[in-house]
Amino acid sequence: MGKLILETKRNLFKPANRIERTPSSVTREILKVIDTPGMISFAGGLPDDSLFPIQEFSEIFADSISKKGPKLFQYSDTQGHSELRAWIAGRYYPNSSPDEILLTAGSQQALDILARYFIEDGSNILLERPSYLGAIQVFSSYNPFFLGIDYEEEGPDPEKIKYILEHSSEDLKFFYTIPDFQNPSGRSYSIQNREIISKYFYDHKIPILEDTAYRELSFENHIPISLCELGPEHTISIGTFSKTLAPGLRVGWIRAPKSIVKDLIVQKQSIDLHSPSINQELVFQFVSSSKYEKHLSLIRETYKRKSDFTFNCLKERFEDSIPLHSPQGGLFYWIEFPKEIDTDILFKKCLEKGLAAVPGSSFFINEAERNRLRWNFSNATKEETKLGAERLFNVYKEIRSEK
Amino acid sequence: MGKLILETKRNLFKPANRIERTPSSVTREILKVIDTPGMISFAGGLPDDSLFPIQEFSEIFADSISKKGPKLFQYSDTQGHSELRAWIAGRYYPNSSPDEILLTAGSQQALDILARYFIEDGSNILLERPSYLGAIQVFSSYNPFFLGIDYEEEGPDPEKIKYILEHSSEDLKFFYTIPDFQNPSGRSYSIQNREIISKYFYDHKIPILEDTAYRELSFENHIPISLCELGPEHTISIGTFSKTLAPGLRVGWIRAPKSIVKDLIVQKQSIDLHSPSINQELVFQFVSSSKYEKHLSLIRETYKRKSDFTFNCLKERFEDSIPLHSPQGGLFYWIEFPKEIDTDILFKKCLEKGLAAVPGSSFFINEAERNRLRWNFSNATKEETKLGAERLFNVYKEIRSEK
């Protein structure tokens, strides 16, 4: 009887092929197990929620309601909150106008809208190796052909980029890149690589999709020029308030040439009409207040401190058995184990010991580097970090001793 | 120089074919002109925003923050707020569990997710004539083949449904329907039609997508059984709090068999990770409070009064020159003009006279009924309704006199 019902359902609902193509995100799967008692998780890309300015949100909510009234909860413009768009243009895109900004439900929706815009069955797209797994996931459902370029210490090697651009049998639809404190590698482009790579794509008339999600999270004071500033004509930029303010608000954006934004607005119209105005209002009132710069400084200092502490804990356990590079910003350590360690196996053993982090294989489309582990340091306490490093080292020792 | 830049851009950005397939929504275009001074609009599907419980939202926001803290703004579960899912299952889907509910960014995102799930290039789907234009818009971008069934006074004719089911050369992917106070026609299925039509689709193993957006807005006290209650195995149901609470919160849902929901969650993961928790919390705390039933009664009474007033204003002007049917719920009049009146032309003349409503042609995929006008009565004041009816009659007279 149970079987009969199942078969009926299978006949009844006939999903499109894309349903099989969309991989379930590993981190989202991990999020489900992190509530297991005793589990310590370094798996998500979670900002430190103790830093969220929730009291200020509460004050803004009450204040905006009394000033703007029920219109804040009515249907509203698809492109989004005009003052927030002006603020984003002013801060991140000199010489761009608010018309060139489309507000989205976080940067994940920005990726989906751009995938819809660009990708046909079999379109060539170029991604970094490794790359953000949420991007790999959403691009996959549009069935592109993935090309990869290694993300080295200072970004992709321009000569390899040049080779790809000159030797692709068909035009690339775009190059998706995270030049600042990349997820998962924590690496950034050198200024020189930014300039050369931007120029190569410009010369070949191939658009760049620059994801700036971690750009504000620099442990130093200076942030190098963005690809979008270097080449606004051929670069589409994606941003988010998830890391600087709070991910649960789901407010991100796309900056693109105006003619493109016009088409993207129609897509967004069709997929959710518009994003909630009140969430955009909360973001706008906070980021445009005098409190925002202080808030950013606090986040940067906190994450630098947490990154340093993580380094010390890992160093104390592993000593010189693995190389350790501390990131200059962002949320991640990209831990490198000896070549013979398969982190898919290590990951499973870690889960048994009450430790979650993401195996490197999740971040590659084709041939994966199997000896990497992504470690999110921004949302753990000192005690958790210390204990986490200890558990990781114990599992590592155990696997080594089995070899 | 300007031309050169344009051409460069055209070469640079190569959109997928779906970009040309997605029509821009007429109502969204109209929304842009309704701020013209002197314009009265009956074009949107706008609830009366003076009824939004904004003070309660403000209290809930403060209260939830103090009780639940920063987690409300952290990344959260893709499927959505578990208590709200339980509430929805309990209220609308007897015998369903919260696992069968996926929360979405309004019902528009529900439509997009289901279109992603079902539609391939050239898939057959069946829609009512007329149908909701936001559904037509989002389905179109997935390039289906549209079949149509007339929405008559008491819903589609079951014999015609039977004929289509027996004579389609290929299986239908689904039938999309709004059985209660349909947008735009204001019509509903009789109980008999619900039963027969549900059975026909069950027998042919074709899924029904039932859109319940207006279901709670009945001017009578009783609401007839839903298609989903009649056939939960082959019916996927879509709902929203946009009409009962506030559209700007962007909270809607899908109810589907659990095995389908699992796939839909992966799709939602890939398109925006999850919807904002705080918005779901605002909805949950309000609908689960003792205030909700009173609030619904107030909405129903207000809309009934507004519908009656609209009837009187139109009757006073038009007398018996056009047939007038008042709806029994929902937000719309579906005004019928004599066959020779083309409402695309009438619409343009109305805009010139400071009156916006939506021409019937927007709600049809193929052969349109060109003598219809959709008139949203829920968000206009008495004065606006009176003046709107007067302007409409004047334009109508003018067109008639030209014939």
PDB file of N, CA, C and O in Angstrom, chain A residues 12 14 16-18 22 25 28 47 49 70-71 73-76 78 108 116-117 119-120 137 142 173 205 243 248 250 267 269-270 272 279, chain B residues 12 14 16-18 22 25 28 47 49 70-71 73-76 78 108 116-117 119-120 137 142 173 205 243 248 250 267 269-270 272 279:
ATOM      1  N   LEU A  12       2.378  11.290 -10.770  1.00  0.00           N
ATOM      2  CA  LEU A  12       1.577  12.502 -10.726  1.00  0.00           C
ATOM      3  C   LEU A  12       2.428  13.745 -10.949  1.00  0.00           C
ATOM      4  O   LEU A  12       2.139  14.579 -11.794  1.00  0.00           O
ATOM      5  N   LYS A  14       5.625  15.543 -12.155  1.00  0.00           N
ATOM      6  CA  LYS A  14       6.740  15.321 -13.090  1.00  0.00           C
ATOM      7  C   LYS A  14       7.660  16.521 -13.064  1.00  0.00           C
ATOM      8  O   LYS A  14       7.433  17.491 -13.767  1.00  0.00           O
ATOM      9  N   ALA A  16      10.776  19.139 -13.558  1.00  0.00           N
ATOM     10  CA  ALA A  16      11.685  19.510 -14.641  1.00  0.00           C
ATOM     11  C   ALA A  16      13.075  18.954 -14.334  1.00  0.00           C
ATOM     12  O   ALA A  16      13.397  18.663 -13.178  1.00  0.00           O
ATOM     13  N   ASN A  17      13.918  18.851 -15.358  1.00  0.00           N
ATOM     14  CA  ASN A  17      15.262  18.306 -15.171  1.00  0.00           C
ATOM     15  C   ASN A  17      16.101  19.099 -14.180  1.00  0.00           C
ATOM     16  O   ASN A  17      16.982  18.572 -13.529  1.00  0.00           O
ATOM     17  N   ARG A  18      15.805  20.402 -14.101  1.00  0.00           N
ATOM     18  CA  ARG A  18      16.648  21.232 -13.226  1.00  0.00           C
ATOM     19  C   ARG A  18      16.570  20.796 -11.769  1.00  0.00           C
ATOM     20  O   ARG A  18      17.483  21.067 -11.008  1.00  0.00           O
ATOM     21  N   THR A  22      20.033  20.664  -9.295  1.00  0.00           N
ATOM     22  CA  THR A  22      20.336  21.578  -8.198  1.00  0.00           C
ATOM     23  C   THR A  22      20.815  20.779  -6.998  1.00  0.00           C
ATOM     24  O   THR A  22      20.034  20.088  -6.367  1.00  0.00           O
ATOM     25  N   SER A  25      22.706  22.226  -0.729  1.00  0.00           N
ATOM     26  CA  SER A  25      23.929  22.820  -0.209  1.00  0.00           C
ATOM     27  C   SER A  25      24.402  22.092   1.046  1.00  0.00           C
ATOM     28  O   SER A  25      23.648  21.856   1.975  1.00  0.00           O
ATOM     29  N   ARG A  28      24.002  23.961   4.301  1.00  0.00           N
ATOM     30  CA  ARG A  28      22.621  23.975   4.779  1.00  0.00           C
ATOM     31  C   ARG A  28      22.279  22.642   5.422  1.00  0.00           C
ATOM     32  O   ARG A  28      21.556  22.587   6.410  1.00  0.00           O
ATOM     33  N   PRO A  47      27.889  35.282  10.754  1.00  0.00           N
ATOM     34  CA  PRO A  47      28.437  36.411  11.507  1.00  0.00           C
ATOM     35  C   PRO A  47      28.145  36.224  13.001  1.00  0.00           C
ATOM     36  O   PRO A  47      27.285  35.428  13.377  1.00  0.00           O
ATOM     37  N   ASP A  49      26.372  36.838  16.039  1.00  0.00           N
ATOM     38  CA  ASP A  49      25.073  37.505  16.212  1.00  0.00           C
ATOM     39  C   ASP A  49      25.005  38.392  17.460  1.00  0.00           C
ATOM     40  O   ASP A  49      24.108  39.219  17.578  1.00  0.00           O
ATOM     41  N   PRO A  70       1.450  53.097   7.437  1.00  0.00           N
ATOM     42  CA  PRO A  70       1.178  51.786   6.835  1.00  0.00           C
ATOM     43  C   PRO A  70       1.794  51.566   5.457  1.00  0.00           C
ATOM     44  O   PRO A  70       1.937  50.412   5.029  1.00  0.00           O
ATOM     45  N   LYS A  71       2.177  52.643   4.752  1.00  0.00           N
ATOM     46  CA  LYS A  71       2.778  52.468   3.416  1.00  0.00           C
ATOM     47  C   LYS A  71       4.007  51.556   3.469  1.00  0.00           C
ATOM     48  O   LYS A  71       4.353  50.907   2.481  1.00  0.00           O
ATOM     49  N   PHE A  73       4.174  48.856   4.724  1.00  0.00           N
ATOM     50  CA  PHE A  73       3.738  47.454   4.633  1.00  0.00           C
ATOM     51  C   PHE A  73       2.857  47.193   3.418  1.00  0.00           C
ATOM     52  O   PHE A  73       2.272  46.133   3.291  1.00  0.00           O
ATOM     53  N   GLN A  74       2.752  48.194   2.532  1.00  0.00           N
ATOM     54  CA  GLN A  74       1.976  48.044   1.302  1.00  0.00           C
ATOM     55  C   GLN A  74       2.890  47.457   0.213  1.00  0.00           C
ATOM     56  O   GLN A  74       4.107  47.416   0.387  1.00  0.00           O
ATOM     57  N   TYR A  75       2.298  46.979  -0.893  1.00  0.00           N
ATOM     58  CA  TYR A  75       3.118  46.631  -2.056  1.00  0.00           C
ATOM     59  C   TYR A  75       3.996  47.825  -2.393  1.00  0.00           C
ATOM     60  O   TYR A  75       3.572  48.970  -2.261  1.00  0.00           O
ATOM     61  N   SER A  76       5.223  47.549  -2.830  1.00  0.00           N
ATOM     62  CA  SER A  76       6.065  48.687  -3.180  1.00  0.00           C
ATOM     63  C   SER A  76       6.931  48.395  -4.389  1.00  0.00           C
ATOM     64  O   SER A  76       6.813  47.340  -5.018  1.00  0.00           O
ATOM     65  N   THR A  78       9.563  47.483  -7.164  1.00  0.00           N
ATOM     66  CA  THR A  78      10.420  46.310  -7.335  1.00  0.00           C
ATOM     67  C   THR A  78      11.900  46.636  -7.156  1.00  0.00           C
ATOM     68  O   THR A  78      12.649  45.857  -6.555  1.00  0.00           O
ATOM     69  N   GLN A 108      22.332  36.009  -2.322  1.00  0.00           N
ATOM     70  CA  GLN A 108      21.949  34.755  -2.973  1.00  0.00           C
ATOM     71  C   GLN A 108      20.920  35.019  -4.068  1.00  0.00           C
ATOM     72  O   GLN A 108      21.016  34.471  -5.164  1.00  0.00           O
ATOM     73  N   ARG A 116      19.675  33.724 -14.012  1.00  0.00           N
ATOM     74  CA  ARG A 116      18.507  33.779 -14.914  1.00  0.00           C
ATOM     75  C   ARG A 116      18.793  34.646 -16.121  1.00  0.00           C
ATOM     76  O   ARG A 116      18.373  34.338 -17.235  1.00  0.00           O
ATOM     77  N   TYR A 117      19.462  35.768 -15.837  1.00  0.00           N
ATOM     78  CA  TYR A 117      19.730  36.724 -16.911  1.00  0.00           C
ATOM     79  C   TYR A 117      20.682  36.133 -17.949  1.00  0.00           C
ATOM     80  O   TYR A 117      20.487  36.286 -19.151  1.00  0.00           O
ATOM     81  N   ILE A 119      22.400  32.676 -18.032  1.00  0.00           N
ATOM     82  CA  ILE A 119      22.730  31.284 -18.364  1.00  0.00           C
ATOM     83  C   ILE A 119      21.641  30.554 -19.140  1.00  0.00           C
ATOM     84  O   ILE A 119      20.498  30.485 -18.712  1.00  0.00           O
ATOM     85  N   GLU A 120      22.021  30.025 -20.296  1.00  0.00           N
ATOM     86  CA  GLU A 120      21.196  29.078 -21.047  1.00  0.00           C
ATOM     87  C   GLU A 120      21.781  27.696 -20.800  1.00  0.00           C
ATOM     88  O   GLU A 120      22.923  27.568 -20.362  1.00  0.00           O
ATOM     89  N   GLN A 137      25.793  26.159  -6.471  1.00  0.00           N
ATOM     90  CA  GLN A 137      24.467  25.537  -6.381  1.00  0.00           C
ATOM     91  C   GLN A 137      23.461  26.189  -7.332  1.00  0.00           C
ATOM     92  O   GLN A 137      22.817  25.516  -8.129  1.00  0.00           O
ATOM     93  N   TYR A 142      20.814  26.102 -13.659  1.00  0.00           N
ATOM     94  CA  TYR A 142      20.611  26.644 -15.009  1.00  0.00           C
ATOM     95  C   TYR A 142      21.442  25.892 -16.054  1.00  0.00           C
ATOM     96  O   TYR A 142      21.472  26.270 -17.217  1.00  0.00           O
ATOM     97  N   LYS A 173      29.928  33.527 -20.824  1.00  0.00           N
ATOM     98  CA  LYS A 173      28.847  34.434 -20.445  1.00  0.00           C
ATOM     99  C   LYS A 173      29.328  35.408 -19.377  1.00  0.00           C
ATOM    100  O   LYS A 173      28.935  36.564 -19.367  1.00  0.00           O
ATOM    101  N   LYS A 205      35.674  41.736 -24.015  1.00  0.00           N
ATOM    102  CA  LYS A 205      34.227  42.019 -23.888  1.00  0.00           C
ATOM    103  C   LYS A 205      33.470  40.920 -23.141  1.00  0.00           C
ATOM    104  O   LYS A 205      32.395  40.483 -23.555  1.00  0.00           O
ATOM    105  N   LYS A 243      26.753  40.379   6.161  1.00  0.00           N
ATOM    106  CA  LYS A 243      27.948  40.235   6.983  1.00  0.00           C
ATOM    107  C   LYS A 243      28.207  41.488   7.823  1.00  0.00           C
ATOM    108  O   LYS A 243      28.839  41.418   8.859  1.00  0.00           O
ATOM    109  N   GLY A 248      19.679  37.809   8.570  1.00  0.00           N
ATOM    110  CA  GLY A 248      18.253  37.507   8.644  1.00  0.00           C
ATOM    111  C   GLY A 248      17.370  38.572   8.026  1.00  0.00           C
ATOM    112  O   GLY A 248      16.203  38.318   7.747  1.00  0.00           O
ATOM    113  N   ARG A 250      17.879  39.756   5.107  1.00  0.00           N
ATOM    114  CA  ARG A 250      17.868  39.404   3.675  1.00  0.00           C
ATOM    115  C   ARG A 250      17.851  40.652   2.792  1.00  0.00           C
ATOM    116  O   ARG A 250      16.936  40.859   1.988  1.00  0.00           O
ATOM    117  N   GLN A 267      12.760  40.624 -14.154  1.00  0.00           N
ATOM    118  CA  GLN A 267      12.939  39.286 -13.594  1.00  0.00           C
ATOM    119  C   GLN A 267      12.528  39.253 -12.124  1.00  0.00           C
ATOM    120  O   GLN A 267      11.807  38.375 -11.681  1.00  0.00           O
ATOM    121  N   GLN A 269      10.542  41.292 -10.534  1.00  0.00           N
ATOM    122  CA  GLN A 269       9.073  41.404 -10.527  1.00  0.00           C
ATOM    123  C   GLN A 269       8.431  40.024 -10.612  1.00  0.00           C
ATOM    124  O   GLN A 269       7.526  39.692  -9.856  1.00  0.00           O
ATOM    125  N   SER A 270       8.901  39.238 -11.551  1.00  0.00           N
ATOM    126  CA  SER A 270       8.247  37.958 -11.824  1.00  0.00           C
ATOM    127  C   SER A 270       8.529  36.930 -10.726  1.00  0.00           C
ATOM    128  O   SER A 270       7.757  36.014 -10.538  1.00  0.00           O
ATOM    129  N   ASP A 272       9.336  37.641  -7.225  1.00  0.00           N
ATOM    130  CA  ASP A 272       8.767  37.912  -5.891  1.00  0.00           C
ATOM    131  C   ASP A 272       8.154  39.305  -5.740  1.00  0.00           C
ATOM    132  O   ASP A 272       7.962  39.764  -4.612  1.00  0.00           O
ATOM    133  N   ASN A 279      12.312  45.858   5.889  1.00  0.00           N
ATOM    134  CA  ASN A 279      13.681  45.374   6.076  1.00  0.00           C
ATOM    135  C   ASN A 279      14.683  46.346   5.455  1.00  0.00           C
ATOM    136  O   ASN A 279      15.749  46.618   6.016  1.00  0.00           O
TER     137      ASN A 279
ATOM    138  N   LEU B  12      28.702  42.907 -25.010  1.00  0.00           N
ATOM    139  CA  LEU B  12      29.275  42.456 -23.757  1.00  0.00           C
ATOM    140  C   LEU B  12      28.314  41.531 -23.010  1.00  0.00           C
ATOM    141  O   LEU B  12      28.672  40.443 -22.587  1.00  0.00           O
ATOM    142  N   LYS B  14      25.273  39.161 -22.798  1.00  0.00           N
ATOM    143  CA  LYS B  14      24.467  38.319 -23.691  1.00  0.00           C
ATOM    144  C   LYS B  14      23.395  37.613 -22.882  1.00  0.00           C
ATOM    145  O   LYS B  14      23.634  36.553 -22.301  1.00  0.00           O
ATOM    146  N   ALA B  16      20.157  35.461 -21.637  1.00  0.00           N
ATOM    147  CA  ALA B  16      19.494  34.215 -22.029  1.00  0.00           C
ATOM    148  C   ALA B  16      18.165  34.548 -22.711  1.00  0.00           C
ATOM    149  O   ALA B  16      17.620  35.637 -22.533  1.00  0.00           O
ATOM    150  N   ASN B  17      17.643  33.606 -23.478  1.00  0.00           N
ATOM    151  CA  ASN B  17      16.382  33.843 -24.189  1.00  0.00           C
ATOM    152  C   ASN B  17      15.218  34.168 -23.259  1.00  0.00           C
ATOM    153  O   ASN B  17      14.289  34.865 -23.626  1.00  0.00           O
ATOM    154  N   ARG B  18      15.283  33.634 -22.029  1.00  0.00           N
ATOM    155  CA  ARG B  18      14.151  33.849 -21.130  1.00  0.00           C
ATOM    156  C   ARG B  18      13.922  35.325 -20.835  1.00  0.00           C
ATOM    157  O   ARG B  18      12.821  35.714 -20.459  1.00  0.00           O
ATOM    158  N   THR B  22      10.039  37.030 -20.677  1.00  0.00           N
ATOM    159  CA  THR B  22       9.345  37.484 -19.482  1.00  0.00           C
ATOM    160  C   THR B  22       8.691  38.833 -19.746  1.00  0.00           C
ATOM    161  O   THR B  22       9.380  39.829 -19.901  1.00  0.00           O
ATOM    162  N   SER B  25       5.131  43.235 -16.164  1.00  0.00           N
ATOM    163  CA  SER B  25       3.750  43.212 -15.703  1.00  0.00           C
ATOM    164  C   SER B  25       3.076  44.564 -15.886  1.00  0.00           C
ATOM    165  O   SER B  25       3.614  45.594 -15.515  1.00  0.00           O
ATOM    166  N   ARG B  28       2.395  46.461 -12.715  1.00  0.00           N
ATOM    167  CA  ARG B  28       3.594  47.073 -12.153  1.00  0.00           C
ATOM    168  C   ARG B  28       3.936  48.337 -12.929  1.00  0.00           C
ATOM    169  O   ARG B  28       4.380  49.325 -12.363  1.00  0.00           O
ATOM    170  N   PRO B  47      -4.532  45.878  -0.984  1.00  0.00           N
ATOM    171  CA  PRO B  47      -5.395  45.893   0.192  1.00  0.00           C
ATOM    172  C   PRO B  47      -5.454  47.314   0.773  1.00  0.00           C
ATOM    173  O   PRO B  47      -4.609  48.149   0.468  1.00  0.00           O
ATOM    174  N   ASP B  49      -4.578  49.872   3.100  1.00  0.00           N
ATOM    175  CA  ASP B  49      -3.469  49.888   4.064  1.00  0.00           C
ATOM    176  C   ASP B  49      -3.840  50.525   5.403  1.00  0.00           C
ATOM    177  O   ASP B  49      -3.118  50.360   6.387  1.00  0.00           O
ATOM    178  N   PRO B  70      19.072  38.128  19.277  1.00  0.00           N
ATOM    179  CA  PRO B  70      19.678  38.301  17.954  1.00  0.00           C
ATOM    180  C   PRO B  70      19.457  37.140  16.991  1.00  0.00           C
ATOM    181  O   PRO B  70      19.584  37.314  15.781  1.00  0.00           O
ATOM    182  N   LYS B  71      19.107  35.940  17.510  1.00  0.00           N
ATOM    183  CA  LYS B  71      18.873  34.796  16.612  1.00  0.00           C
ATOM    184  C   LYS B  71      17.818  35.113  15.545  1.00  0.00           C
ATOM    185  O   LYS B  71      17.824  34.530  14.463  1.00  0.00           O
ATOM    186  N   PHE B  73      17.745  37.489  13.755  1.00  0.00           N
ATOM    187  CA  PHE B  73      18.375  38.157  12.610  1.00  0.00           C
ATOM    188  C   PHE B  73      19.553  37.367  12.060  1.00  0.00           C
ATOM    189  O   PHE B  73      20.314  37.862  11.248  1.00  0.00           O
ATOM    190  N   GLN B  74      19.724  36.131  12.546  1.00  0.00           N
ATOM    191  CA  GLN B  74      20.797  35.258  12.049  1.00  0.00           C
ATOM    192  C   GLN B  74      20.269  34.486  10.828  1.00  0.00           C
ATOM    193  O   GLN B  74      19.068  34.478  10.568  1.00  0.00           O
ATOM    194  N   TYR B  75      21.167  33.847  10.078  1.00  0.00           N
ATOM    195  CA  TYR B  75      20.719  32.910   9.049  1.00  0.00           C
ATOM    196  C   TYR B  75      19.784  31.904   9.699  1.00  0.00           C
ATOM    197  O   TYR B  75      19.994  31.506  10.848  1.00  0.00           O
ATOM    198  N   SER B  76      18.765  31.481   8.962  1.00  0.00           N
ATOM    199  CA  SER B  76      17.867  30.511   9.573  1.00  0.00           C
ATOM    200  C   SER B  76      17.389  29.484   8.557  1.00  0.00           C
ATOM    201  O   SER B  76      17.792  29.498   7.394  1.00  0.00           O
ATOM    202  N   THR B  78      15.658  27.168   5.889  1.00  0.00           N
ATOM    203  CA  THR B  78      15.054  27.480   4.591  1.00  0.00           C
ATOM    204  C   THR B  78      13.539  27.261   4.585  1.00  0.00           C
ATOM    205  O   THR B  78      12.792  28.052   4.009  1.00  0.00           O
ATOM    206  N   GLN B 108       3.902  35.105  -4.889  1.00  0.00           N
ATOM    207  CA  GLN B 108       4.604  35.212  -6.175  1.00  0.00           C
ATOM    208  C   GLN B 108       5.826  34.293  -6.196  1.00  0.00           C
ATOM    209  O   GLN B 108       6.079  33.606  -7.176  1.00  0.00           O
ATOM    210  N   ARG B 116       9.632  26.593 -11.482  1.00  0.00           N
ATOM    211  CA  ARG B 116      10.963  25.957 -11.555  1.00  0.00           C
ATOM    212  C   ARG B 116      10.853  24.451 -11.415  1.00  0.00           C
ATOM    213  O   ARG B 116      11.566  23.700 -12.066  1.00  0.00           O
ATOM    214  N   TYR B 117       9.973  24.048 -10.505  1.00  0.00           N
ATOM    215  CA  TYR B 117       9.845  22.618 -10.237  1.00  0.00           C
ATOM    216  C   TYR B 117       9.275  21.873 -11.448  1.00  0.00           C
ATOM    217  O   TYR B 117       9.735  20.798 -11.799  1.00  0.00           O
ATOM    218  N   ILE B 119       8.151  23.241 -14.872  1.00  0.00           N
ATOM    219  CA  ILE B 119       8.120  23.608 -16.297  1.00  0.00           C
ATOM    220  C   ILE B 119       9.466  23.450 -16.995  1.00  0.00           C
ATOM    221  O   ILE B 119      10.468  24.010 -16.571  1.00  0.00           O
ATOM    222  N   GLU B 120       9.464  22.687 -18.079  1.00  0.00           N
ATOM    223  CA  GLU B 120      10.568  22.636 -19.029  1.00  0.00           C
ATOM    224  C   GLU B 120      10.140  23.436 -20.262  1.00  0.00           C
ATOM    225  O   GLU B 120       8.965  23.723 -20.444  1.00  0.00           O
ATOM    226  N   GLN B 137       3.016  35.875 -16.074  1.00  0.00           N
ATOM    227  CA  GLN B 137       4.343  36.460 -16.252  1.00  0.00           C
ATOM    228  C   GLN B 137       5.450  35.475 -15.864  1.00  0.00           C
ATOM    229  O   GLN B 137       6.366  35.216 -16.642  1.00  0.00           O
ATOM    230  N   TYR B 142       9.544  30.476 -18.159  1.00  0.00           N
ATOM    231  CA  TYR B 142       9.992  29.086 -18.266  1.00  0.00           C
ATOM    232  C   TYR B 142       9.554  28.431 -19.578  1.00  0.00           C
ATOM    233  O   TYR B 142       9.747  27.240 -19.776  1.00  0.00           O
ATOM    234  N   LYS B 173       1.486  19.320 -17.218  1.00  0.00           N
ATOM    235  CA  LYS B 173       2.315  19.368 -16.010  1.00  0.00           C
ATOM    236  C   LYS B 173       1.466  19.733 -14.796  1.00  0.00           C
ATOM    237  O   LYS B 173       1.667  19.230 -13.707  1.00  0.00           O
ATOM    238  N   LYS B 205      -4.397  11.725 -12.980  1.00  0.00           N
ATOM    239  CA  LYS B 205      -3.086  11.907 -12.345  1.00  0.00           C
ATOM    240  C   LYS B 205      -2.383  13.198 -12.774  1.00  0.00           C
ATOM    241  O   LYS B 205      -1.183  13.205 -13.075  1.00  0.00           O
ATOM    242  N   LYS B 243      -3.032  39.591   1.595  1.00  0.00           N
ATOM    243  CA  LYS B 243      -4.363  40.202   1.552  1.00  0.00           C
ATOM    244  C   LYS B 243      -5.003  40.262   2.934  1.00  0.00           C
ATOM    245  O   LYS B 243      -5.867  41.085   3.183  1.00  0.00           O
ATOM    246  N   GLY B 248       3.523  43.966   2.208  1.00  0.00           N
ATOM    247  CA  GLY B 248       4.918  44.389   2.322  1.00  0.00           C
ATOM    248  C   GLY B 248       5.775  43.470   3.179  1.00  0.00           C
ATOM    249  O   GLY B 248       6.995  43.527   3.123  1.00  0.00           O
ATOM    250  N   ARG B 250       5.823  40.292   2.768  1.00  0.00           N
ATOM    251  CA  ARG B 250       6.240  39.237   1.822  1.00  0.00           C
ATOM    252  C   ARG B 250       6.296  37.873   2.510  1.00  0.00           C
ATOM    253  O   ARG B 250       7.358  37.238   2.562  1.00  0.00           O
ATOM    254  N   GLN B 267      15.298  24.081  -3.939  1.00  0.00           N
ATOM    255  CA  GLN B 267      15.174  25.195  -4.880  1.00  0.00           C
ATOM    256  C   GLN B 267      15.199  26.525  -4.140  1.00  0.00           C
ATOM    257  O   GLN B 267      15.909  27.455  -4.527  1.00  0.00           O
ATOM    258  N   GLN B 269      16.437  27.201  -1.194  1.00  0.00           N
ATOM    259  CA  GLN B 269      17.828  27.356  -0.741  1.00  0.00           C
ATOM    260  C   GLN B 269      18.664  28.054  -1.803  1.00  0.00           C
ATOM    261  O   GLN B 269      19.378  29.003  -1.519  1.00  0.00           O
ATOM    262  N   SER B 270      18.559  27.547  -3.018  1.00  0.00           N
ATOM    263  CA  SER B 270      19.437  28.049  -4.073  1.00  0.00           C
ATOM    264  C   SER B 270      19.041  29.447  -4.529  1.00  0.00           C
ATOM    265  O   SER B 270      19.864  30.177  -5.038  1.00  0.00           O
ATOM    266  N   ASP B 272      17.313  31.989  -2.554  1.00  0.00           N
ATOM    267  CA  ASP B 272      17.504  33.090  -1.578  1.00  0.00           C
ATOM    268  C   ASP B 272      17.853  32.607  -0.159  1.00  0.00           C
ATOM    269  O   ASP B 272      17.724  33.389   0.792  1.00  0.00           O
ATOM    270  N   ASN B 279      10.099  38.773   9.693  1.00  0.00           N
ATOM    271  CA  ASN B 279       8.812  38.985   9.037  1.00  0.00           C
ATOM    272  C   ASN B 279       7.862  37.834   9.341  1.00  0.00           C
ATOM    273  O   ASN B 279       6.662  38.033   9.569  1.00  0.00           O
TER     274      ASN B 279
END
